[in-house]
Amino acid sequence: MQNSLYIRHLEILLQRYLVAMSSFKLDAIVIASGKPSYYFEDDNSHPYKPFAAAQQWLPFDLPAGCYIVIQHDKPELIWPAKQDFWHMDNPIPEGEWQAHWHIIPALNDDWLTSLPERVALIGPDPVGPLQHSPTLLTWLNYDRATKTDYEIACLEAASDLAVKGHLAAQSAFLAGASEFDTHLAYLKATTQDACDTPYPNIVAINEHAAVLHYEQKAHHRPFRPLTLLVDAGAQFNGYASDITRTTTALQDDFSALVADMDALQQGIAAQAVAGTPFLELHQKSLIGVAGLLNKHDICSLSVEEQLEKRIPHHFYPHGLGHLLGLQVHDVGGRQTNPQGQIIAPPKSSPFVRLTRHLNDNMVLTIEPGLYFIPMLLEKLRAEQPQHGCNLDKIEQLRPYGGVRIEDNIVVGVEGVRNLTRERFAKYG
Ligand code: GLY
Ligand code: MN
Ligand code: MN
């Protein structure tokens, strides 16, 4: 990646922080990367993930125990230099980035004494007298929704890896692999360990595809493998991809439904241009799912009748998508301003994580789905006797679990860049 992208990213970030410092009447902001955390009564630690607002500043995986101090034009990086014979050394990564930082190796917290008086901390652990400031973080979260060109390049690299993984997973499944072996094929192709992925891989065969966050990986392949739903990503410099593909073993009614969902997903993704209220797209996806239910003989009611009775919500209970960045469900998706006012999701779709109007260079997922979830189908039958659903057809499709198709896109003024489809076209 070009160093100029990173330099420009630093300039933009610094500008955002200087504006925040002026609004909060601060002379400095300290950002902590965080420390390892431990299992209860155990000396084994959880997999470490740096605090995203700290990771955002640096073009490598940020270790625990770092602090970033913003007070002048050149940011300071306090690097943990403690001696430890149990673990590997933690050398400061080489690179052109160093020219833009004051790097201060530190054995302890003495660096705190040189901070100015008006200073605020953001980060998971207090340091010295400093406590985390939630209002400052909320302020900074708002701008994190808009990605710099460096961040988009990192997200592209994360998509690149994940698409290779998805292709390997599809091949493994079609060649006879179990969920577990499909998961291993994905990890190998993306050169990730399971704890490196941005979220636990969802590798679901058949009915498991109806469990939205299915995290188990069965070692035994079912007798009749019908569907593979893989929702999995990768990371680059802390930035995540979040991609879902549904693969079918047969050409049948369900594969026809998957093909139509694919067309619906692409049609909606293409409309995610700057200025669009995301909730409008979510509503279009519900209309689209109602259309699929009707076309595929799952529900005989018209789209209008289905929406009135909230039928599609029982087959598609989640939101159309969310912001994507250093966090998979990236921050600021419901914020209307830096002060933290929010647009709440509609009562009928409480899980929509993105309610903002889209702007140029937001990166987000578009991920409509349609599932046969026994709990929700029972609820529908109990609460809505005039549901118009074809229960025999649902019973026929239930073993397939469901379908979700998820791409990562960059919002533009004129159009949309689909980072995921670009890469499937290149590698597929
Ligand atoms: N992988 C979690 C999600 O798609 O939101
Ligand atoms: Mn997602
Ligand atoms: Mn996902």
Tab-separated table of C-alpha atoms and ligand atoms in Angstrom:
chain	number	residue	atom	x	y	z
A	1	MET	CA	0.000	0.000	0.000
A	2	GLN	CA	1.246	3.504	-0.817
A	3	ASN	CA	2.655	5.356	2.163
A	4	SER	CA	0.995	8.545	0.885
A	5	LEU	CA	-2.410	7.021	1.703
A	6	TYR	CA	-1.346	6.488	5.298
A	7	ILE	CA	0.141	9.989	5.595
A	8	ARG	CA	-3.099	11.553	4.355
A	9	HIS	CA	-5.057	9.312	6.743
A	10	LEU	CA	-2.952	10.577	9.656
A	11	GLU	CA	-3.589	14.196	8.615
A	12	ILE	CA	-7.354	13.629	8.509
A	13	LEU	CA	-7.353	11.805	11.843
A	14	LEU	CA	-5.292	14.521	13.466
A	15	GLN	CA	-7.677	17.149	12.156
A	16	ARG	CA	-10.666	15.253	13.617
A	17	TYR	CA	-8.950	14.999	16.986
A	18	LEU	CA	-7.941	18.665	16.997
A	19	VAL	CA	-11.580	19.641	16.406
A	20	ALA	CA	-12.636	17.361	19.282
A	21	MET	CA	-9.936	18.854	21.546
A	22	SER	CA	-11.163	22.327	20.790
A	23	SER	CA	-14.817	21.350	21.486
A	24	PHE	CA	-13.906	19.627	24.763
A	25	LYS	CA	-11.364	22.322	25.756
A	26	LEU	CA	-8.513	19.857	25.931
A	27	ASP	CA	-4.776	20.184	25.411
A	28	ALA	CA	-4.233	16.467	24.837
A	29	ILE	CA	-6.046	13.198	24.225
A	30	VAL	CA	-4.565	9.870	25.321
A	31	ILE	CA	-5.760	6.683	23.608
A	32	ALA	CA	-4.984	3.313	25.207
A	33	SER	CA	-4.678	0.155	23.108
A	34	GLY	CA	-5.786	-1.923	26.124
A	35	LYS	CA	-4.271	-4.707	28.174
A	36	PRO	CA	-4.713	-8.474	28.009
A	37	SER	CA	-7.719	-9.768	29.942
A	38	TYR	CA	-7.862	-13.139	31.687
A	39	TYR	CA	-10.321	-15.980	32.130
A	40	PHE	CA	-11.750	-16.039	35.628
A	41	GLU	CA	-9.299	-17.477	38.162
A	42	ASP	CA	-6.911	-18.424	35.387
A	43	ASP	CA	-3.569	-17.214	34.068
A	44	ASN	CA	-4.616	-17.766	30.442
A	45	SER	CA	-5.688	-14.623	28.645
A	46	HIS	CA	-8.525	-14.049	26.160
A	47	PRO	CA	-7.427	-13.494	22.575
A	48	TYR	CA	-6.257	-9.888	22.510
A	49	LYS	CA	-7.867	-7.236	20.330
A	50	PRO	CA	-6.677	-3.628	20.473
A	51	PHE	CA	-9.134	-0.834	21.182
A	52	ALA	CA	-10.286	0.252	17.727
A	53	ALA	CA	-9.751	3.991	18.250
A	54	ALA	CA	-6.063	3.279	19.001
A	55	GLN	CA	-5.649	0.797	16.143
A	56	GLN	CA	-7.007	3.405	13.747
A	57	TRP	CA	-3.796	5.424	14.091
A	58	LEU	CA	-1.256	2.766	13.130
A	59	PRO	CA	-0.587	0.663	10.017
A	60	PHE	CA	0.166	-2.636	11.807
A	61	ASP	CA	-1.546	-4.825	14.404
A	62	LEU	CA	-1.232	-2.769	17.564
A	63	PRO	CA	-0.060	-4.714	20.631
A	64	ALA	CA	-1.368	-4.416	24.181
A	65	GLY	CA	-0.003	-1.766	26.490
A	66	CYS	CA	0.469	1.040	23.930
A	67	TYR	CA	-0.698	4.609	24.459
A	68	ILE	CA	-1.101	7.287	21.829
A	69	VAL	CA	-0.857	10.923	22.859
A	70	ILE	CA	-2.313	13.608	20.621
A	71	GLN	CA	-1.354	17.126	21.526
A	72	HIS	CA	0.766	18.604	18.753
A	73	ASP	CA	1.100	18.057	15.026
A	74	LYS	CA	3.127	14.902	15.488
A	75	PRO	CA	1.439	12.161	17.495
A	76	GLU	CA	3.352	10.279	20.193
A	77	LEU	CA	3.386	6.517	20.541
A	78	ILE	CA	4.239	5.206	24.007
A	79	TRP	CA	5.532	1.701	23.371
A	80	PRO	CA	5.691	-0.938	26.135
A	81	ALA	CA	9.372	-1.793	26.599
A	82	LYS	CA	9.149	-3.957	29.682
A	83	GLN	CA	11.528	-6.906	29.887
A	84	ASP	CA	9.850	-10.320	29.990
A	85	PHE	CA	11.539	-13.706	29.620
A	86	TRP	CA	8.205	-15.564	29.243
A	87	HIS	CA	7.217	-14.022	25.942
A	88	MET	CA	8.703	-12.942	22.652
A	89	ASP	CA	10.164	-9.467	22.440
A	90	ASN	CA	7.815	-6.866	21.113
A	91	PRO	CA	9.955	-4.897	18.663
A	92	ILE	CA	8.632	-1.637	17.232
A	93	PRO	CA	7.656	-2.418	13.618
A	94	GLU	CA	9.996	-0.983	10.992
A	95	GLY	CA	8.527	1.220	8.300
A	96	GLU	CA	8.022	4.640	6.808
A	97	TRP	CA	5.256	5.300	9.338
A	98	GLN	CA	7.949	5.954	11.965
A	99	ALA	CA	8.884	9.276	10.312
A	100	HIS	CA	5.476	10.643	11.320
A	101	TRP	CA	5.602	9.700	14.989
A	102	HIS	CA	7.521	10.455	18.146
A	103	ILE	CA	8.127	6.949	19.468
A	104	ILE	CA	8.777	6.688	23.192
A	105	PRO	CA	9.708	3.255	24.575
A	106	ALA	CA	8.457	3.189	28.186
A	107	LEU	CA	9.158	0.819	31.076
A	108	ASN	CA	6.455	2.348	33.299
A	109	ASP	CA	3.880	5.168	33.484
A	110	ASP	CA	6.418	7.996	34.048
A	111	TRP	CA	5.435	9.476	30.658
A	112	LEU	CA	2.153	10.607	32.296
A	113	THR	CA	4.012	13.320	34.207
A	114	SER	CA	4.775	15.232	31.005
A	115	LEU	CA	1.098	15.512	29.985
A	116	PRO	CA	-0.588	18.936	30.034
A	117	GLU	CA	-3.278	19.659	32.614
A	118	ARG	CA	-6.349	19.439	30.386
A	119	VAL	CA	-6.163	15.878	29.112
A	120	ALA	CA	-8.744	13.175	28.474
A	121	LEU	CA	-8.383	9.427	28.015
A	122	ILE	CA	-10.256	7.077	25.758
A	123	GLY	CA	-9.612	3.396	26.249
A	124	PRO	CA	-10.573	0.310	28.204
A	125	ASP	CA	-8.341	0.781	31.280
A	126	PRO	CA	-7.704	3.854	33.446
A	127	VAL	CA	-4.094	5.009	33.461
A	128	GLY	CA	-2.719	7.033	36.390
A	129	PRO	CA	-5.446	9.551	37.279
A	130	LEU	CA	-7.073	9.342	33.831
A	131	GLN	CA	-10.474	7.691	33.337
A	132	HIS	CA	-12.148	6.862	30.054
A	133	SER	CA	-14.317	9.687	28.662
A	134	PRO	CA	-17.448	8.217	26.980
A	135	THR	CA	-18.663	11.572	25.637
A	136	LEU	CA	-15.360	12.206	23.895
A	137	LEU	CA	-15.435	8.726	22.386
A	138	THR	CA	-19.013	9.251	21.152
A	139	TRP	CA	-17.847	12.447	19.472
A	140	LEU	CA	-14.994	10.656	17.722
A	141	ASN	CA	-17.151	7.680	16.758
A	142	TYR	CA	-19.349	9.836	14.556
A	143	ASP	CA	-16.555	10.585	12.076
A	144	ARG	CA	-15.280	7.007	12.099
A	145	ALA	CA	-18.232	6.110	9.843
A	146	THR	CA	-16.552	7.982	6.982
A	147	LYS	CA	-13.496	6.100	5.821
A	148	THR	CA	-10.279	7.639	4.518
A	149	ASP	CA	-8.688	6.265	1.357
A	150	TYR	CA	-6.136	4.418	3.526
A	151	GLU	CA	-8.973	2.762	5.440
A	152	ILE	CA	-10.710	1.764	2.214
A	153	ALA	CA	-7.432	0.232	0.993
A	154	CYS	CA	-7.223	-1.780	4.252
A	155	LEU	CA	-10.838	-2.895	3.841
A	156	GLU	CA	-10.070	-3.931	0.259
A	157	ALA	CA	-7.156	-6.035	1.515
A	158	ALA	CA	-9.442	-7.602	4.140
A	159	SER	CA	-12.021	-8.416	1.431
A	160	ASP	CA	-9.301	-9.854	-0.771
A	161	LEU	CA	-8.339	-12.392	1.868
A	162	ALA	CA	-11.922	-13.294	2.757
A	163	VAL	CA	-13.004	-13.888	-0.834
A	164	LYS	CA	-10.134	-16.370	-1.261
A	165	GLY	CA	-11.389	-18.080	1.895
A	166	HIS	CA	-14.980	-18.228	0.651
A	167	LEU	CA	-13.915	-19.804	-2.627
A	168	ALA	CA	-11.855	-22.411	-0.751
A	169	ALA	CA	-14.793	-23.102	1.598
A	170	GLN	CA	-17.221	-23.587	-1.302
A	171	SER	CA	-14.825	-26.024	-2.997
A	172	ALA	CA	-14.289	-27.948	0.247
A	173	PHE	CA	-18.048	-28.288	0.844
A	174	LEU	CA	-18.760	-29.393	-2.710
A	175	ALA	CA	-15.925	-31.934	-2.412
A	176	GLY	CA	-17.494	-33.490	0.699
A	177	ALA	CA	-16.104	-31.585	3.707
A	178	SER	CA	-17.846	-31.245	7.077
A	179	GLU	CA	-18.491	-27.850	8.674
A	180	PHE	CA	-15.273	-28.224	10.638
A	181	ASP	CA	-13.144	-29.109	7.618
A	182	THR	CA	-14.777	-26.342	5.574
A	183	HIS	CA	-13.843	-23.917	8.352
A	184	LEU	CA	-10.229	-25.167	8.254
A	185	ALA	CA	-10.131	-24.726	4.471
A	186	TYR	CA	-11.316	-21.136	4.965
A	187	LEU	CA	-8.672	-20.394	7.594
A	188	LYS	CA	-5.906	-21.892	5.480
A	189	ALA	CA	-6.856	-19.919	2.372
A	190	THR	CA	-7.008	-16.672	4.367
A	191	THR	CA	-3.790	-17.454	6.315
A	192	GLN	CA	-5.642	-16.796	9.569
A	193	ASP	CA	-5.784	-18.610	12.861
A	194	ALA	CA	-9.313	-18.892	14.308
A	195	CYS	CA	-8.533	-16.132	16.830
A	196	ASP	CA	-7.393	-13.777	14.031
A	197	THR	CA	-10.748	-13.637	12.251
A	198	PRO	CA	-12.786	-10.494	12.957
A	199	TYR	CA	-15.648	-12.616	14.377
A	200	PRO	CA	-16.156	-16.341	14.836
A	201	ASN	CA	-16.674	-17.969	11.445
A	202	ILE	CA	-20.225	-19.088	10.741
A	203	VAL	CA	-19.965	-22.311	8.739
A	204	ALA	CA	-23.440	-23.805	8.614
A	205	ILE	CA	-24.703	-26.813	6.689
A	206	ASN	CA	-28.457	-27.402	6.180
A	207	GLU	CA	-30.714	-26.372	9.134
A	208	HIS	CA	-27.763	-24.720	10.844
A	209	ALA	CA	-28.016	-21.972	8.214
A	210	ALA	CA	-31.196	-20.863	10.013
A	211	VAL	CA	-29.208	-20.035	13.167
A	212	LEU	CA	-28.134	-16.457	12.532
A	213	HIS	CA	-24.965	-16.619	14.610
A	214	TYR	CA	-24.226	-20.342	14.404
A	215	GLU	CA	-20.718	-20.756	15.821
A	216	GLN	CA	-20.378	-24.528	16.267
A	217	LYS	CA	-18.504	-26.514	13.631
A	218	ALA	CA	-19.841	-30.060	13.295
A	219	HIS	CA	-17.220	-32.715	12.545
A	220	HIS	CA	-19.756	-35.015	10.870
A	221	ARG	CA	-21.231	-34.153	7.529
A	222	PRO	CA	-24.991	-34.785	7.346
A	223	PHE	CA	-26.294	-37.634	5.226
A	224	ARG	CA	-27.915	-35.199	2.742
A	225	PRO	CA	-25.868	-31.989	2.547
A	226	LEU	CA	-28.045	-29.390	0.816
A	227	THR	CA	-26.847	-25.920	1.755
A	228	LEU	CA	-23.654	-24.293	2.980
A	229	LEU	CA	-23.912	-20.824	4.507
A	230	VAL	CA	-20.536	-19.265	5.316
A	231	ASP	CA	-20.401	-15.880	7.009
A	232	ALA	CA	-16.730	-15.111	7.557
A	233	GLY	CA	-14.240	-12.296	7.193
A	234	ALA	CA	-10.595	-11.411	7.534
A	235	GLN	CA	-8.534	-8.566	8.962
A	236	PHE	CA	-5.908	-6.245	7.579
A	237	ASN	CA	-4.266	-3.684	9.889
A	238	GLY	CA	-7.277	-4.222	12.152
A	239	TYR	CA	-9.881	-3.534	9.427
A	240	ALA	CA	-12.475	-6.243	8.864
A	241	SER	CA	-14.341	-7.804	6.005
A	242	ASP	CA	-17.715	-9.454	6.670
A	243	ILE	CA	-18.941	-11.597	3.795
A	244	THR	CA	-21.654	-14.240	3.480
A	245	ARG	CA	-22.245	-16.706	0.698
A	246	THR	CA	-24.858	-19.451	0.443
A	247	THR	CA	-23.885	-22.421	-1.692
A	248	THR	CA	-26.291	-25.130	-2.793
A	249	ALA	CA	-25.468	-28.724	-3.632
A	250	LEU	CA	-28.489	-29.242	-5.940
A	251	GLN	CA	-30.346	-27.369	-8.681
A	252	ASP	CA	-33.823	-27.191	-7.197
A	253	ASP	CA	-36.452	-24.867	-5.681
A	254	PHE	CA	-34.063	-23.690	-3.001
A	255	SER	CA	-31.237	-22.887	-5.418
A	256	ALA	CA	-33.772	-20.855	-7.461
A	257	LEU	CA	-34.587	-18.922	-4.282
A	258	VAL	CA	-30.862	-18.316	-3.667
A	259	ALA	CA	-30.455	-17.000	-7.228
A	260	ASP	CA	-33.359	-14.587	-6.744
A	261	MET	CA	-31.970	-13.441	-3.397
A	262	ASP	CA	-28.657	-12.784	-5.112
A	263	ALA	CA	-30.385	-10.537	-7.664
A	264	LEU	CA	-32.324	-8.750	-4.909
A	265	GLN	CA	-29.138	-8.193	-2.909
A	266	GLN	CA	-27.272	-6.737	-5.890
A	267	GLY	CA	-30.191	-4.486	-6.788
A	268	ILE	CA	-30.300	-3.007	-3.298
A	269	ALA	CA	-26.519	-2.689	-2.998
A	270	ALA	CA	-26.477	-0.621	-6.197
A	271	GLN	CA	-28.862	1.902	-4.594
A	272	ALA	CA	-26.636	2.655	-1.586
A	273	VAL	CA	-25.469	6.020	-2.884
A	274	ALA	CA	-24.685	9.109	-0.826
A	275	GLY	CA	-27.777	10.881	0.507
A	276	THR	CA	-29.901	7.724	0.821
A	277	PRO	CA	-31.504	7.083	4.210
A	278	PHE	CA	-30.409	3.533	5.012
A	279	LEU	CA	-33.803	2.743	6.523
A	280	GLU	CA	-35.320	3.274	3.078
A	281	LEU	CA	-33.065	0.521	1.738
A	282	HIS	CA	-33.962	-1.720	4.644
A	283	GLN	CA	-37.642	-1.221	3.815
A	284	LYS	CA	-36.934	-2.062	0.154
A	285	SER	CA	-35.253	-5.263	1.270
A	286	LEU	CA	-38.367	-6.247	3.252
A	287	ILE	CA	-40.472	-5.559	0.174
A	288	GLY	CA	-38.023	-7.639	-1.857
A	289	VAL	CA	-38.204	-10.550	0.582
A	290	ALA	CA	-42.026	-10.369	0.507
A	291	GLY	CA	-41.781	-10.582	-3.293
A	292	LEU	CA	-39.593	-13.685	-3.027
A	293	LEU	CA	-41.955	-15.339	-0.552
A	294	ASN	CA	-44.794	-14.798	-2.967
A	295	LYS	CA	-42.895	-15.792	-6.120
A	296	HIS	CA	-41.572	-19.005	-4.548
A	297	ASP	CA	-44.986	-20.097	-3.310
A	298	ILE	CA	-44.062	-19.678	0.351
A	299	CYS	CA	-46.718	-17.047	1.036
A	300	SER	CA	-49.760	-16.407	-1.145
A	301	LEU	CA	-50.413	-12.894	0.225
A	302	SER	CA	-49.529	-9.845	-1.852
A	303	VAL	CA	-46.471	-7.804	-0.896
A	304	GLU	CA	-48.724	-5.131	0.640
A	305	GLU	CA	-50.688	-7.650	2.708
A	306	GLN	CA	-47.483	-9.324	3.852
A	307	LEU	CA	-45.983	-6.021	4.983
A	308	GLU	CA	-49.142	-5.092	6.828
A	309	LYS	CA	-49.000	-8.419	8.705
A	310	ARG	CA	-45.210	-8.304	9.100
A	311	ILE	CA	-44.807	-11.655	7.392
A	312	PRO	CA	-41.341	-10.993	5.882
A	313	HIS	CA	-40.029	-9.994	9.317
A	314	HIS	CA	-40.518	-13.610	10.437
A	315	PHE	CA	-38.345	-14.925	7.616
A	316	TYR	CA	-35.844	-12.032	7.699
A	317	PRO	CA	-35.562	-10.804	11.286
A	318	HIS	CA	-32.279	-8.887	11.061
A	319	GLY	CA	-31.224	-5.589	9.526
A	320	LEU	CA	-30.122	-5.066	5.935
A	321	GLY	CA	-26.602	-4.148	6.988
A	322	HIS	CA	-24.261	-2.168	9.179
A	323	LEU	CA	-21.200	0.027	9.042
A	324	LEU	CA	-17.957	-1.873	8.625
A	325	GLY	CA	-14.458	-0.847	9.661
A	326	LEU	CA	-12.179	-1.600	12.575
A	327	GLN	CA	-15.181	-3.230	14.204
A	328	VAL	CA	-17.378	-5.609	12.263
A	329	HIS	CA	-20.445	-3.790	13.520
A	330	ASP	CA	-18.697	-0.482	13.331
A	331	VAL	CA	-19.529	2.410	15.587
A	332	GLY	CA	-21.726	5.424	14.908
A	333	GLY	CA	-24.348	3.669	12.780
A	334	ARG	CA	-27.278	5.292	14.570
A	335	GLN	CA	-25.643	8.619	15.441
A	336	THR	CA	-26.973	11.772	13.796
A	337	ASN	CA	-24.257	14.028	15.180
A	338	PRO	CA	-21.011	13.898	17.178
A	339	GLN	CA	-22.903	14.782	20.367
A	340	GLY	CA	-24.528	11.351	20.253
A	341	GLN	CA	-28.136	11.945	19.240
A	342	ILE	CA	-29.457	8.849	17.528
A	343	ILE	CA	-32.100	7.691	15.083
A	344	ALA	CA	-33.666	4.614	16.676
A	345	PRO	CA	-34.589	1.691	14.429
A	346	PRO	CA	-38.296	1.113	13.719
A	347	LYS	CA	-40.131	-1.059	16.262
A	348	SER	CA	-40.847	-3.626	13.558
A	349	SER	CA	-37.103	-3.981	12.760
A	350	PRO	CA	-35.354	-3.413	16.093
A	351	PHE	CA	-32.090	-4.996	14.958
A	352	VAL	CA	-31.222	-2.511	12.217
A	353	ARG	CA	-27.802	-1.214	13.268
A	354	LEU	CA	-27.528	1.514	10.640
A	355	THR	CA	-30.168	4.245	10.608
A	356	ARG	CA	-28.066	7.148	9.329
A	357	HIS	CA	-28.275	8.718	5.924
A	358	LEU	CA	-25.442	7.377	3.800
A	359	ASN	CA	-22.542	9.619	2.906
A	360	ASP	CA	-19.603	9.418	0.554
A	361	ASN	CA	-16.941	6.889	1.691
A	362	MET	CA	-19.033	5.114	4.261
A	363	VAL	CA	-18.299	1.392	4.092
A	364	LEU	CA	-21.096	-0.983	4.962
A	365	THR	CA	-22.554	-4.409	4.440
A	366	ILE	CA	-25.653	-5.266	2.431
A	367	GLU	CA	-26.930	-8.606	3.688
A	368	PRO	CA	-30.580	-9.502	3.180
A	369	GLY	CA	-31.591	-13.001	4.214
A	370	LEU	CA	-34.494	-15.433	4.220
A	371	TYR	CA	-34.531	-18.274	6.732
A	372	PHE	CA	-36.817	-20.998	7.996
A	373	ILE	CA	-36.417	-20.449	11.749
A	374	PRO	CA	-38.742	-22.807	13.674
A	375	MET	CA	-39.190	-20.413	16.611
A	376	LEU	CA	-40.287	-17.514	14.387
A	377	LEU	CA	-42.506	-19.699	12.201
A	378	GLU	CA	-44.317	-20.985	15.272
A	379	LYS	CA	-44.762	-17.416	16.479
A	380	LEU	CA	-46.165	-16.409	13.105
A	381	ARG	CA	-48.682	-19.247	13.126
A	382	ALA	CA	-49.732	-18.477	16.687
A	383	GLU	CA	-50.052	-14.706	16.283
A	384	GLN	CA	-51.230	-14.369	12.697
A	385	PRO	CA	-53.787	-17.052	11.739
A	386	GLN	CA	-54.339	-15.373	8.320
A	387	HIS	CA	-50.653	-15.698	7.417
A	388	GLY	CA	-51.237	-17.075	3.919
A	389	CYS	CA	-48.122	-19.239	4.182
A	390	ASN	CA	-47.808	-22.577	2.451
A	391	LEU	CA	-46.835	-24.796	5.357
A	392	ASP	CA	-46.069	-27.782	3.119
A	393	LYS	CA	-43.635	-25.712	1.080
A	394	ILE	CA	-42.024	-24.385	4.247
A	395	GLU	CA	-41.671	-27.946	5.517
A	396	GLN	CA	-40.039	-28.889	2.212
A	397	LEU	CA	-37.539	-25.995	2.480
A	398	ARG	CA	-36.830	-26.169	6.220
A	399	PRO	CA	-33.931	-28.676	5.857
A	400	TYR	CA	-32.080	-26.083	3.760
A	401	GLY	CA	-31.953	-23.653	6.691
A	402	GLY	CA	-31.905	-20.401	4.789
A	403	VAL	CA	-30.023	-17.990	2.605
A	404	ARG	CA	-28.011	-14.840	3.312
A	405	ILE	CA	-25.837	-12.984	0.836
A	406	GLU	CA	-23.572	-10.291	2.221
A	407	ASP	CA	-21.272	-7.906	0.382
A	408	ASN	CA	-19.065	-5.059	1.586
A	409	ILE	CA	-19.596	-1.824	-0.303
A	410	VAL	CA	-18.220	1.705	-0.449
A	411	VAL	CA	-20.825	4.461	-0.760
A	412	GLY	CA	-20.154	7.033	-3.472
A	413	VAL	CA	-21.889	10.153	-4.717
A	414	GLU	CA	-22.414	8.762	-8.212
A	415	GLY	CA	-22.506	5.056	-7.467
A	416	VAL	CA	-21.398	2.215	-5.280
A	417	ARG	CA	-18.196	0.157	-5.222
A	418	ASN	CA	-18.790	-3.434	-4.326
A	419	LEU	CA	-15.522	-4.621	-2.769
A	420	THR	CA	-16.775	-8.195	-2.500
A	421	ARG	CA	-18.112	-8.697	-6.022
A	422	GLU	CA	-14.991	-7.060	-7.504
A	423	ARG	CA	-12.962	-9.795	-5.880
A	424	PHE	CA	-15.242	-12.720	-6.667
A	425	ALA	CA	-15.037	-11.586	-10.302
A	426	LYS	CA	-11.241	-11.561	-10.051
A	427	TYR	CA	-10.680	-14.874	-8.245
A	428	GLY	CA	-13.862	-16.857	-8.843
B	1	GLY	N1	-21.124	-11.562	10.657
B	1	GLY	C1	-22.030	-10.801	11.421
B	1	GLY	C2	-22.867	-9.975	10.574
B	1	GLY	O1	-23.004	-10.247	9.397
B	1	GLY	O2	-23.359	-8.964	10.966
B	2	MN	MN	-22.634	-8.266	8.601
B	3	MN	MN	-21.644	-11.399	8.296
